[in-house]
Short mmCIF file of C-alpha atoms in Angstrom, two decimals:
data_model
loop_
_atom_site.label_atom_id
_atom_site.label_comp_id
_atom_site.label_asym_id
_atom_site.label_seq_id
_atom_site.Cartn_x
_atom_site.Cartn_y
_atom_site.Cartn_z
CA UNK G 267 0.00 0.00 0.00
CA UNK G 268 2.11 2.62 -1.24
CA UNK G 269 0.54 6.17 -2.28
CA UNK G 270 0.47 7.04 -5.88
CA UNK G 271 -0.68 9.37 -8.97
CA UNK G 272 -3.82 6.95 -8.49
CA UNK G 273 -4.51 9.68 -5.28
CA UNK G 274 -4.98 12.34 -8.51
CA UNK G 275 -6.59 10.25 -10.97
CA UNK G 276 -9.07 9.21 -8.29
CA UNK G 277 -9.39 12.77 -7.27
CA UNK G 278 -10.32 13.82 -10.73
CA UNK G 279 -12.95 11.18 -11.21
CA UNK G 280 -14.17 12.15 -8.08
CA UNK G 281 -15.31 15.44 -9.51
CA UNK G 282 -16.63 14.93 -12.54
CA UNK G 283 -18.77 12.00 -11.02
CA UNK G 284 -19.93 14.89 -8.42
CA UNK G 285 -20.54 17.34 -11.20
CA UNK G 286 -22.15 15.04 -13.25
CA UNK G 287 -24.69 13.94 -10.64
CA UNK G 288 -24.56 17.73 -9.90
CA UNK G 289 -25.63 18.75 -13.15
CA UNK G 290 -27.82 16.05 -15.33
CA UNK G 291 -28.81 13.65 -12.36
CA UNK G 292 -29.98 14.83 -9.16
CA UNK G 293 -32.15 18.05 -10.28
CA UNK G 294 -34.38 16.70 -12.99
CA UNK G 295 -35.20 13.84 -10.14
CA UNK G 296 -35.74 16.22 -7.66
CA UNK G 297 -38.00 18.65 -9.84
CA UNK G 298 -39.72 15.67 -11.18
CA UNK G 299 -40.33 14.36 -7.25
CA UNK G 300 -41.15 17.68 -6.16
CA UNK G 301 -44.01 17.87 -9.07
CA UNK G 302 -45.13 14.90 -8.00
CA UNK G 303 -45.62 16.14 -4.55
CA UNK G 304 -47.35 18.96 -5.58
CA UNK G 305 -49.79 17.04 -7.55
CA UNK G 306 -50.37 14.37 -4.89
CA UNK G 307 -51.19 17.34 -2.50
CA UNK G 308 -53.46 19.05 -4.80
CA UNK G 309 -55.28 15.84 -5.51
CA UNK G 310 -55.73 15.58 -1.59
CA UNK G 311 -56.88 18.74 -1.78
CA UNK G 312 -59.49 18.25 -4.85
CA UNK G 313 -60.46 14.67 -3.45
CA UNK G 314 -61.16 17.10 0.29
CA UNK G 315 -63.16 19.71 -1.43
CA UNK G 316 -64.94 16.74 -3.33
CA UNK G 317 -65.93 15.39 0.02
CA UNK G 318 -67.65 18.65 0.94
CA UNK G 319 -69.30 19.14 -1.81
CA UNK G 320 -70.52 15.73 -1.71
CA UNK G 321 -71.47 16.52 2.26
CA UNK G 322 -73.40 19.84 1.32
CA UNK G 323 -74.70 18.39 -1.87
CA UNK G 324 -76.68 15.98 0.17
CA UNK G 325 -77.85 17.98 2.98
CA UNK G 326 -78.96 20.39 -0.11
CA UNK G 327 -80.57 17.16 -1.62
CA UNK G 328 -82.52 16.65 1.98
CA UNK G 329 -83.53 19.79 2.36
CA UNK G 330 -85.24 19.57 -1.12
CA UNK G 331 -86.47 16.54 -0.50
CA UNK G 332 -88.53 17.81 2.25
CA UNK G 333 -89.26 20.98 0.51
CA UNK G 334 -90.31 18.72 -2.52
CA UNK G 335 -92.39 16.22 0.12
CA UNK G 336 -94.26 19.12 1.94
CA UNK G 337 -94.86 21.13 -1.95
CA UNK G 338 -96.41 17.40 -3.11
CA UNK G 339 -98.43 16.73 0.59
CA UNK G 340 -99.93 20.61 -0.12
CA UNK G 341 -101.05 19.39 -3.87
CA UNK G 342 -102.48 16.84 -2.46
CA UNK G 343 -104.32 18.49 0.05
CA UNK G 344 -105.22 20.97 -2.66
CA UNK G 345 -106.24 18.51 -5.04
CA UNK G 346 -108.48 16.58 -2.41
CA UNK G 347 -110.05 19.84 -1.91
CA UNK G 348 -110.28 20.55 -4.68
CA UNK G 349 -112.19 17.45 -5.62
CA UNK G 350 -114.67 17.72 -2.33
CA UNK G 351 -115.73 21.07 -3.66
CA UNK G 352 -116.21 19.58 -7.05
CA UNK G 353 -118.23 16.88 -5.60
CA UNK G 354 -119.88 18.97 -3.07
CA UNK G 355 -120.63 21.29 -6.20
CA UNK G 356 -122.14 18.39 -8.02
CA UNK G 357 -124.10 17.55 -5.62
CA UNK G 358 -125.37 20.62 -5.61
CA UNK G 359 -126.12 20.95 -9.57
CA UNK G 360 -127.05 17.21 -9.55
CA UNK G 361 -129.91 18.25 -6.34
CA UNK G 362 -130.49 21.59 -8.56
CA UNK G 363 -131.41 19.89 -11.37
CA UNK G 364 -133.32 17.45 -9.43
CA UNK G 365 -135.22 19.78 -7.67
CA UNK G 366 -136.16 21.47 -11.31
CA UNK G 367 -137.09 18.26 -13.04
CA UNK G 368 -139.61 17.83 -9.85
CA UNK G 369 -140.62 21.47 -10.24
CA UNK G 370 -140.94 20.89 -13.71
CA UNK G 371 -142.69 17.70 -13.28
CA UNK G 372 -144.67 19.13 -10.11
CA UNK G 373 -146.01 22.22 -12.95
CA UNK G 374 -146.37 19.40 -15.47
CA UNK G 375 -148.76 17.33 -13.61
CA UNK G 376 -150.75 20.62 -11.98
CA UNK G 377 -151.30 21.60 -15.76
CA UNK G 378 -152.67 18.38 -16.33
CA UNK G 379 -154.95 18.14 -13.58
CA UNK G 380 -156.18 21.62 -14.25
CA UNK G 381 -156.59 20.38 -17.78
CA UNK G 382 -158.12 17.23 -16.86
CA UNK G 383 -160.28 19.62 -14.29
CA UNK G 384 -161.38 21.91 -17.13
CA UNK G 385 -161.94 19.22 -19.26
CA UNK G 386 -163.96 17.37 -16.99
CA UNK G 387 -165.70 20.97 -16.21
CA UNK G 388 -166.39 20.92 -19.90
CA UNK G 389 -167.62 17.16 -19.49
CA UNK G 390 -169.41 17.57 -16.71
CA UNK G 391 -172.51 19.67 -17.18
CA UNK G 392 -173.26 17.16 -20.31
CA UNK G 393 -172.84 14.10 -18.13
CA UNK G 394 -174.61 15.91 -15.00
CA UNK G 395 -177.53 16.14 -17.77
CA UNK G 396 -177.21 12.86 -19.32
CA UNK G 397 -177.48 11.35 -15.69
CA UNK G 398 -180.11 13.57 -14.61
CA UNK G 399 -182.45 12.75 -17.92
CA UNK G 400 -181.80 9.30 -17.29
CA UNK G 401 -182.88 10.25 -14.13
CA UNK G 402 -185.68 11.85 -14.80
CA UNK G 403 -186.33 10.36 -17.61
CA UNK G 404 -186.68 13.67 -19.40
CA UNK G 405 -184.95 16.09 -21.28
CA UNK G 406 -183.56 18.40 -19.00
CA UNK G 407 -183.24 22.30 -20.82
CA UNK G 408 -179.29 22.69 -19.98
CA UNK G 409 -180.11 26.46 -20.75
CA UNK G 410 -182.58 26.35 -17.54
CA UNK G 411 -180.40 24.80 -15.58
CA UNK G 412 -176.95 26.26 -16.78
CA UNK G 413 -176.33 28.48 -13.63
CA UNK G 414 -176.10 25.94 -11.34
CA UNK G 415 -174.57 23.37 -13.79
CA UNK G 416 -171.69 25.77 -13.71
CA UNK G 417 -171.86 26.08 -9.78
CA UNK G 418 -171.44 22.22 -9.80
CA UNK G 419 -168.71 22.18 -12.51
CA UNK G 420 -166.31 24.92 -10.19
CA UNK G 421 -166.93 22.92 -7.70
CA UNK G 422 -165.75 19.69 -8.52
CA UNK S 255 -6.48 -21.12 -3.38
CA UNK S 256 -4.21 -20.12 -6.12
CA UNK S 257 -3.02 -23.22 -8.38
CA UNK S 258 0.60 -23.90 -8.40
CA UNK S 259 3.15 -24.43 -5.73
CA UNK S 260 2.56 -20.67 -4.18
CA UNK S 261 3.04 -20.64 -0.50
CA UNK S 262 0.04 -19.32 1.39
CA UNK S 263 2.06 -15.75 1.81
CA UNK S 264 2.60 -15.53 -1.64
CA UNK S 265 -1.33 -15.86 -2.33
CA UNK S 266 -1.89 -13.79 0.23
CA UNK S 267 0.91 -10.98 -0.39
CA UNK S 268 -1.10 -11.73 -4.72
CA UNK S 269 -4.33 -10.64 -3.45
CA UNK S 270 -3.06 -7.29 -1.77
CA UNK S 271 -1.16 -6.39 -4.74
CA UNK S 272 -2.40 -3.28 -6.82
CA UNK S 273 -1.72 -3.94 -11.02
CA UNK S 274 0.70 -0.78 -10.87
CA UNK S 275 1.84 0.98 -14.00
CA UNK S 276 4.79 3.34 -13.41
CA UNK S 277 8.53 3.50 -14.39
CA UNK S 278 10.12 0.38 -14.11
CA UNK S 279 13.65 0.09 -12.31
CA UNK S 280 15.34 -0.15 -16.02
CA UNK S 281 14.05 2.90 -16.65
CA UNK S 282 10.98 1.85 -19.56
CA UNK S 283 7.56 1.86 -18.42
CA UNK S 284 5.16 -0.85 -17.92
CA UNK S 285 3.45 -2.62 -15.24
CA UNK S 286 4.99 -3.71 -11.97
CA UNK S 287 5.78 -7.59 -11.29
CA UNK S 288 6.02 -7.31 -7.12
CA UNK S 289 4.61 -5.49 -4.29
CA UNK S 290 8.43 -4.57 -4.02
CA UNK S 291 8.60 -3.08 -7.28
CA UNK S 292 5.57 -1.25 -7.14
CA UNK S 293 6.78 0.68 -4.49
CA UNK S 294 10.28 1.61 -5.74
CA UNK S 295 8.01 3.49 -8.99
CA UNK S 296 7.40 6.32 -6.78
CA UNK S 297 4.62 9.01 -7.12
CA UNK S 298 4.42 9.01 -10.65
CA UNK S 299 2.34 5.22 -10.98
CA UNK S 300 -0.96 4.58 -11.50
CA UNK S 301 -3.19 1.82 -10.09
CA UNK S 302 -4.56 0.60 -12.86
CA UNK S 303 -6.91 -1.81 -11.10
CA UNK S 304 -8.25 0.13 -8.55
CA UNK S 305 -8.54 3.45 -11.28
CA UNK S 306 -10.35 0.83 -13.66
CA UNK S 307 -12.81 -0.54 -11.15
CA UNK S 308 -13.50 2.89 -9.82
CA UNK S 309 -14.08 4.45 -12.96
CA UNK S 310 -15.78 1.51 -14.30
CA UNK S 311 -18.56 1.09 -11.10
CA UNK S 312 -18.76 5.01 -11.02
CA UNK S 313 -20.21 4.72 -14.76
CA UNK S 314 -22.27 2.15 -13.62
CA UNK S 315 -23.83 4.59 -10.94
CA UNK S 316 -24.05 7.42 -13.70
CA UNK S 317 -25.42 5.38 -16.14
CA UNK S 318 -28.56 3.99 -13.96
CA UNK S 319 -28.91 6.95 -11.90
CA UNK S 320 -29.00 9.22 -14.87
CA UNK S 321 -31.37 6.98 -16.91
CA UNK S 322 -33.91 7.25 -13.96
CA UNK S 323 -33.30 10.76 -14.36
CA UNK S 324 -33.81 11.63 -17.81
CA UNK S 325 -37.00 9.64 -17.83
CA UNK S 326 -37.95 11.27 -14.95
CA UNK S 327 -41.61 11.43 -14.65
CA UNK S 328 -44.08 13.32 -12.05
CA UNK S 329 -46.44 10.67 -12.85
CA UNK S 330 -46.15 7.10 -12.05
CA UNK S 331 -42.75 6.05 -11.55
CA UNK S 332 -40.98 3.03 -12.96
CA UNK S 333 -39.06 0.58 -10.76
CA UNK S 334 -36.02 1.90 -11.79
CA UNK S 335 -37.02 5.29 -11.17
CA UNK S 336 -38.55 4.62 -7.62
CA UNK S 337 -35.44 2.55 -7.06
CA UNK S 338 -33.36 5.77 -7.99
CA UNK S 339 -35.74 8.33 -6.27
CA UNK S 340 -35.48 5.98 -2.85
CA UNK S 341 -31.66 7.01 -2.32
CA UNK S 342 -32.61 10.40 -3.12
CA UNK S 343 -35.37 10.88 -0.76
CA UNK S 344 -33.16 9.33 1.50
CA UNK S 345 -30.22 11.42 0.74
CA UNK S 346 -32.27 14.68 0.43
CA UNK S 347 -33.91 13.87 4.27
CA UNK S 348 -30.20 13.25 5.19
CA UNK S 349 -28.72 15.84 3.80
CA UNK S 350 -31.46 18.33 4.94
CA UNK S 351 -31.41 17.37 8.59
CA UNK S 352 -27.72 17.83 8.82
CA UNK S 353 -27.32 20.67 6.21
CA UNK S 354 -29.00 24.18 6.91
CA UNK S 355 -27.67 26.23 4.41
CA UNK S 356 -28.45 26.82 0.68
CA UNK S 357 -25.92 24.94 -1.04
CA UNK S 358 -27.04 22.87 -4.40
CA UNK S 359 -23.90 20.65 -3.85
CA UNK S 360 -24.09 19.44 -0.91
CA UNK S 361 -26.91 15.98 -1.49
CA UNK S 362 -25.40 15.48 -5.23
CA UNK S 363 -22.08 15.14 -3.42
CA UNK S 364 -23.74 13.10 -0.78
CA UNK S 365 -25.15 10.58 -3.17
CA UNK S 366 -22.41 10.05 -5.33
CA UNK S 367 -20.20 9.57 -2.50
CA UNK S 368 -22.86 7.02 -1.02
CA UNK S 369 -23.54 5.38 -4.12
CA UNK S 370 -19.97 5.21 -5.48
CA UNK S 371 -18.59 3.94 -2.07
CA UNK S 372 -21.68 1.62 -2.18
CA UNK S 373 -20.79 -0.03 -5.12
CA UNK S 374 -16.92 -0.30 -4.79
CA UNK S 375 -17.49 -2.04 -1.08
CA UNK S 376 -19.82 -4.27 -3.03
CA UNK S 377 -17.14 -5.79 -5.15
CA UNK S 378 -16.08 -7.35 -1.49
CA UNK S 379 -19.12 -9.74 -1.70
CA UNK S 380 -17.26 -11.47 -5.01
CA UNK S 381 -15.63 -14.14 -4.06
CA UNK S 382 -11.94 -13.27 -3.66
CA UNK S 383 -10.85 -15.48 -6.05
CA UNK S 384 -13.29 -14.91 -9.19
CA UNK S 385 -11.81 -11.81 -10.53
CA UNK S 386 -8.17 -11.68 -9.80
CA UNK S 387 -7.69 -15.30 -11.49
CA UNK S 388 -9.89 -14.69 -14.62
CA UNK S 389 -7.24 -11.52 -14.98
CA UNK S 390 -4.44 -14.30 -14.35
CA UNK S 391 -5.84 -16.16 -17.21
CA UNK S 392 -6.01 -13.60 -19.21
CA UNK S 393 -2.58 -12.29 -18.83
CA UNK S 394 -2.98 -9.65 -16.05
CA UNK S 395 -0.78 -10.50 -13.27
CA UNK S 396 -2.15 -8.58 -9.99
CA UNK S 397 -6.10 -7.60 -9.98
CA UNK S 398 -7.22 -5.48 -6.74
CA UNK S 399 -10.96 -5.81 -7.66
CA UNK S 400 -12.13 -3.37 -4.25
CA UNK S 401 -11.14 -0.15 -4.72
CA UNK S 402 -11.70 1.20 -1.28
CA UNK S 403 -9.29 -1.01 -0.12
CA UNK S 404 -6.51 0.63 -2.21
CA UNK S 405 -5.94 4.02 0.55
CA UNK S 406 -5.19 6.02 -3.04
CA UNK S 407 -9.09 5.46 -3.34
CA UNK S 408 -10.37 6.67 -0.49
CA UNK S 409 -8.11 9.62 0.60
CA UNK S 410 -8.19 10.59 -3.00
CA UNK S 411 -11.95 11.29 -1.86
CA UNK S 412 -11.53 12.41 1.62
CA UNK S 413 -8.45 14.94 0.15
CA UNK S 414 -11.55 16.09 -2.14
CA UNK S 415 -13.65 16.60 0.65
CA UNK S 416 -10.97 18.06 2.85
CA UNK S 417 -10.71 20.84 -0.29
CA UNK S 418 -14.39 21.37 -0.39
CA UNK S 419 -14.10 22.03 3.57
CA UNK S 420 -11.04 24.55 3.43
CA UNK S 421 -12.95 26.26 -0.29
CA UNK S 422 -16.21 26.71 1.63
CA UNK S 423 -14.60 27.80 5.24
CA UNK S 424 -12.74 30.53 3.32
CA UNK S 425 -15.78 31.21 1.51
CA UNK S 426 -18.76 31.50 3.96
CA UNK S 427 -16.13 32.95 6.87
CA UNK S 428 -13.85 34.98 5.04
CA UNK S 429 -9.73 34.18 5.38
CA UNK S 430 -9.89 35.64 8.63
CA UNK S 431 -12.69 34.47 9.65
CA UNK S 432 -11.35 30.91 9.20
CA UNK S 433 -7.92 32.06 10.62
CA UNK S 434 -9.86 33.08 13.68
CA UNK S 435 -11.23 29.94 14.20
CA UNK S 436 -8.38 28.29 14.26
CA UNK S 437 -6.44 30.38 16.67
CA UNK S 438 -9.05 31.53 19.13
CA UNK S 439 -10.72 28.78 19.72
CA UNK S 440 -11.33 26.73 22.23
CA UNK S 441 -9.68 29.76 24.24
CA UNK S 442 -10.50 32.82 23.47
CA UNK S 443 -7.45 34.81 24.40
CA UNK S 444 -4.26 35.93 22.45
CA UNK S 445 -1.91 33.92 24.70
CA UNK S 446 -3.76 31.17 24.16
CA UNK S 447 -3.57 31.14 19.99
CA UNK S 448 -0.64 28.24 20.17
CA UNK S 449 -3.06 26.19 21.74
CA UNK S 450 -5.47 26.91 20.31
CA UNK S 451 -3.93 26.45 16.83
CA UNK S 452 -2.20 23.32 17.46
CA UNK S 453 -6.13 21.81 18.31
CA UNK S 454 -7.79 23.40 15.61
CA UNK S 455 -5.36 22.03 13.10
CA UNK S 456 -4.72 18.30 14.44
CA UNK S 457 -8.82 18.41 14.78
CA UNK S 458 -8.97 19.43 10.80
CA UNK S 459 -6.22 17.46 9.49
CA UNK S 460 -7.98 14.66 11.46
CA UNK S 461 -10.98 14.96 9.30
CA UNK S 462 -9.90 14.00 5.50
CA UNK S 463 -7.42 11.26 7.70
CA UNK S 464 -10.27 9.63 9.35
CA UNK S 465 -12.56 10.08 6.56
CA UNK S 466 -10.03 8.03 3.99
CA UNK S 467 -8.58 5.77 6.57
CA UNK S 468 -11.66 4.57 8.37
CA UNK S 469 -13.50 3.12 4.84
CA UNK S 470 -9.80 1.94 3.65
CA UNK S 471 -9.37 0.40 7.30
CA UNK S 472 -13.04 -1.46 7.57
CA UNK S 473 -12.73 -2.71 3.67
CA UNK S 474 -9.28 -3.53 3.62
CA UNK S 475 -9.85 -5.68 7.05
CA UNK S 476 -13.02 -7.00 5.59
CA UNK S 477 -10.91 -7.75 2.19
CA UNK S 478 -8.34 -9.48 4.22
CA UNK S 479 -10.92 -11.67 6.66
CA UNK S 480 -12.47 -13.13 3.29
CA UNK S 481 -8.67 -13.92 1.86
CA UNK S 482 -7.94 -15.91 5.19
CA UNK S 483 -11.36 -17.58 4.91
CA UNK S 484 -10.51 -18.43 1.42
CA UNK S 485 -7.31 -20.32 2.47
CA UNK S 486 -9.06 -22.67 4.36
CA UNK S 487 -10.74 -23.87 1.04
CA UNK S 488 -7.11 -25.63 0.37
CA UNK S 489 -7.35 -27.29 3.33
CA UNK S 490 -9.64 -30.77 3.00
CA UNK S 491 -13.32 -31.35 3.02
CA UNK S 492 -13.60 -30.67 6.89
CA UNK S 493 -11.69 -26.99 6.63
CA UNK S 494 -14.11 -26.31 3.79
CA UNK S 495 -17.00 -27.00 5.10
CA UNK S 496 -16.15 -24.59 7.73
CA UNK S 497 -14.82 -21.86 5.98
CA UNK S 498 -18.10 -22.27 3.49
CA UNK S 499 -19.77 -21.27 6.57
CA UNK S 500 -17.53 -19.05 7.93
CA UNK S 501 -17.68 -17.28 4.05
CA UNK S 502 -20.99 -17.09 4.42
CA UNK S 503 -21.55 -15.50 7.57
CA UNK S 504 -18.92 -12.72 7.36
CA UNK S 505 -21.01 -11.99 4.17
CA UNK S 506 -23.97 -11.21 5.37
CA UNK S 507 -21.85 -9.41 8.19
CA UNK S 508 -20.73 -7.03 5.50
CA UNK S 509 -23.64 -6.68 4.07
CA UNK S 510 -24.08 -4.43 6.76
CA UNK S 511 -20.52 -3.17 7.02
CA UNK S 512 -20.40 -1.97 3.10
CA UNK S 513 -23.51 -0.05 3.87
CA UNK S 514 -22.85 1.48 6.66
CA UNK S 515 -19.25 2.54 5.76
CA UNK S 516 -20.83 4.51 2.39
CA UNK S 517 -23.24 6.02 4.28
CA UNK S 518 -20.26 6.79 7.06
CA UNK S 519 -18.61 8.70 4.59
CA UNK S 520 -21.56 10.90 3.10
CA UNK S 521 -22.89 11.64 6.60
CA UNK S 522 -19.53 13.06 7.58
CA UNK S 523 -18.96 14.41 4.67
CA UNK S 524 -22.08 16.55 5.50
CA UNK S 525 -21.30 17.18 8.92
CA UNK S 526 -17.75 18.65 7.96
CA UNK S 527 -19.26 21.10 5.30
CA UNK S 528 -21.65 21.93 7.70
CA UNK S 529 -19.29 22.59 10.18
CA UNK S 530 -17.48 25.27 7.29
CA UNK S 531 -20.86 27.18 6.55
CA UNK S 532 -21.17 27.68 10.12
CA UNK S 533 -20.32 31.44 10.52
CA UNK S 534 -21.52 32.47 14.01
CA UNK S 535 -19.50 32.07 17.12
CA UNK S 536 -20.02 29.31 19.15
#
């Protein structure tokens, strides 16, 4: 072991290994790590923000749920409403109408009885007659008689 | 064990021997037979084995590390890539928790000095044997395949670390500044500056010394515990049985030692330019 020009030589080598690693080695690794970093963080970050969106998105979606429940329970009510009036209203028409078709038939049937009644009155004098001459056996002078053949008729 | 009639200090004196090129004692150049003549070449020789390991593992760090980085992605990362950005994170948290100032070379240094280290200790794990006898067979007579257990290795990089401490203690605290520090402390007082110099400078000479010599001491003790484990191999079935064992356990032993020794070095060699950013008193 005796100390030589190999002390130089591996001096030299020395250096330009250093400067080497210096120069074309260690920064494109560390820029390249350091990126890296940098993109893990902000994906931490994103992934965070993600997570509270995702948190407020459904307490938003809850909140419109409800909204959304209590709007459809008040259309409902509204509807049902709605449709008690409309059958309440009905009823109403439908009792309405019933009422005038009884009016109507009520008017109806007092027309005919006062028709029937004036056509009996018409009927009646000649039958009162007719019964009386078979009665009586006689012609009966409806002229004579007319006064209170008319008395009888508004009677009857 | 070495074939032929070597003696067991021969294979062991082969196995410590660095493939040195330098002047030759005739005067030519060329590569060094012996430990002996290695030596007598002086200054001016080169390790070839430990340069060519170094060199060659160092690529294989650049290569992987800048592949991960050039396909660097912010998106899903590969395995290589995740492999890669593992030793960053993990230098980068180092790094930060030692390091307070702005200074974009402190973590390269860190990781290539924990990677490099990293992968030279690894070539421990090969069996001792492998690589320095394929080299026989291919001609080359000595093959050191662990650089950090050649000391030219690792004081090359603790000297490089020592300069980065004295640049950046003249730089962040001024010349006098750093000249301060090293007289007037621990003792603030002018008769005191011999002292006080005397600690300063045995406590920062200290650093590069046992920055290089501690990995070079743990890998060339390691290196040495595997060639003495290997010997046993020569020595009948029940010697080989135990020293498979014995292989195998100080293996997963330095599992943990290469590890901890790389990471060792980059920690202190944080701590130290830490220690020459600091500018206020203490």
């Amino acid at each position: 072991m005796n100390l030589n020009a190999t002390l130089l030589g591996q001096s030299i080598t020395f250096a330009i290994f250093v400067w080497f690693c210096m120069k074309y080695i260690w920064p494109m690794l560390g820029t390249a790590m350091r990126e890296r970093q940098e993109a893990i963080a902000a994906g931490l970050r994103a992934s965070e923000e993600a997570d509270q969106k995702l948190a407020s998105a459904a307490t938003n979606a809850e909140s419109e749920m409800a909204a959304a429940k209590e709007e459809a329970s008040a259309i409902i009510e509204q509807a049902r409403s709605r449709a008690n009036q409309m059958v309440e209203e009905a009823k109403d028409e439908a009792r309405q109408e019933g009422q005038r078709i009884i009016d109507a038939a009520k008017a109806e049937i007092d027309q005919e009885m006062n028709r029937a009644k004036e056509a009996l009155r018409a009927d009646v004098a000649a039958l009162v007659i007719a019964g009386a001459e078979r009665v009586i056996e006689d012609n009966i002078d409806a002229s004579k008689h007319e006064a209170m053949l008319t008395k009888l008729a508004s009677e009857l | 064990m070495s074939s032929g009639t070597k003696t067991t200090a021969d294979y062991i004196q082969h196995h410590l021997t660095n493939l040195t090129y330098g002047q030759l004692p005739d005067g030519s150049w060329g590569f060094a037979h012996s430990a002996e003549e290695a030596a007598q070449m002086g200054f001016w020789s080169i390790n070839v084995d430990s340069m060519a390991w170094s060199i060659g593992l160092g690529l294989i760090f650049t290569f992987f590390f800048r592949r991960a980085a050039a396909h660097a992605t912010a998106g899903v990362p590969g395995g290589l890539q995740n492999f890669v950005e593992m030793i960053v994170e993990f230098i980068d948290d180092t790094t930060q928790s030692i390091f307070h100032q702005k200074n974009d070379l402190i973590a390269p240094l860190a990781m290539t000095i924990f990677v490099w280290v990293f992968l030279m200790n690894l070539m421990d794990l090969v069996p001792v044997d492998w690589l320095p006898e394929l080299a026989v067979l291919l001609g080359v007579s000595h093959m050191k395949v662990v650089p950090s257990t050649d000391p030219n290795i690792t004081m090359a990089m603790a000297l490089t670390v020592f300069a980065l401490i004295l640049y950046y203690s003249v730089k962040c605290k001024g010349a006098i500044g750093f000249l301060k520090e090293l007289t007037l402390h621990p003792f603030p007082s002018l008769a005191a500056i011999p002292v006080n110099f005397v600690l300063e400078f045995v406590s920062l000479i200290a650093k590069p010394l046992s920055l290089g010599l501690r990995l070079f001491g743990n890998m060339y003790a390691g290196e040495m515990i595997f060639i003495l484990i290997a010997l046993m191999f020569g020595g009948g079935v029940a010697f080989f049985i135990f020293g498979g064992v014995l292989q195998w356990v100080w293996a997963v032993f330095h599992v943990l030692v290469i590890t901890l020794q790389a990471f060792i070095f980059a920690v202190l060699t944080i701590v130290y330019l830490a220690q020459a950013h600091e500018t206020e008193e203490h």
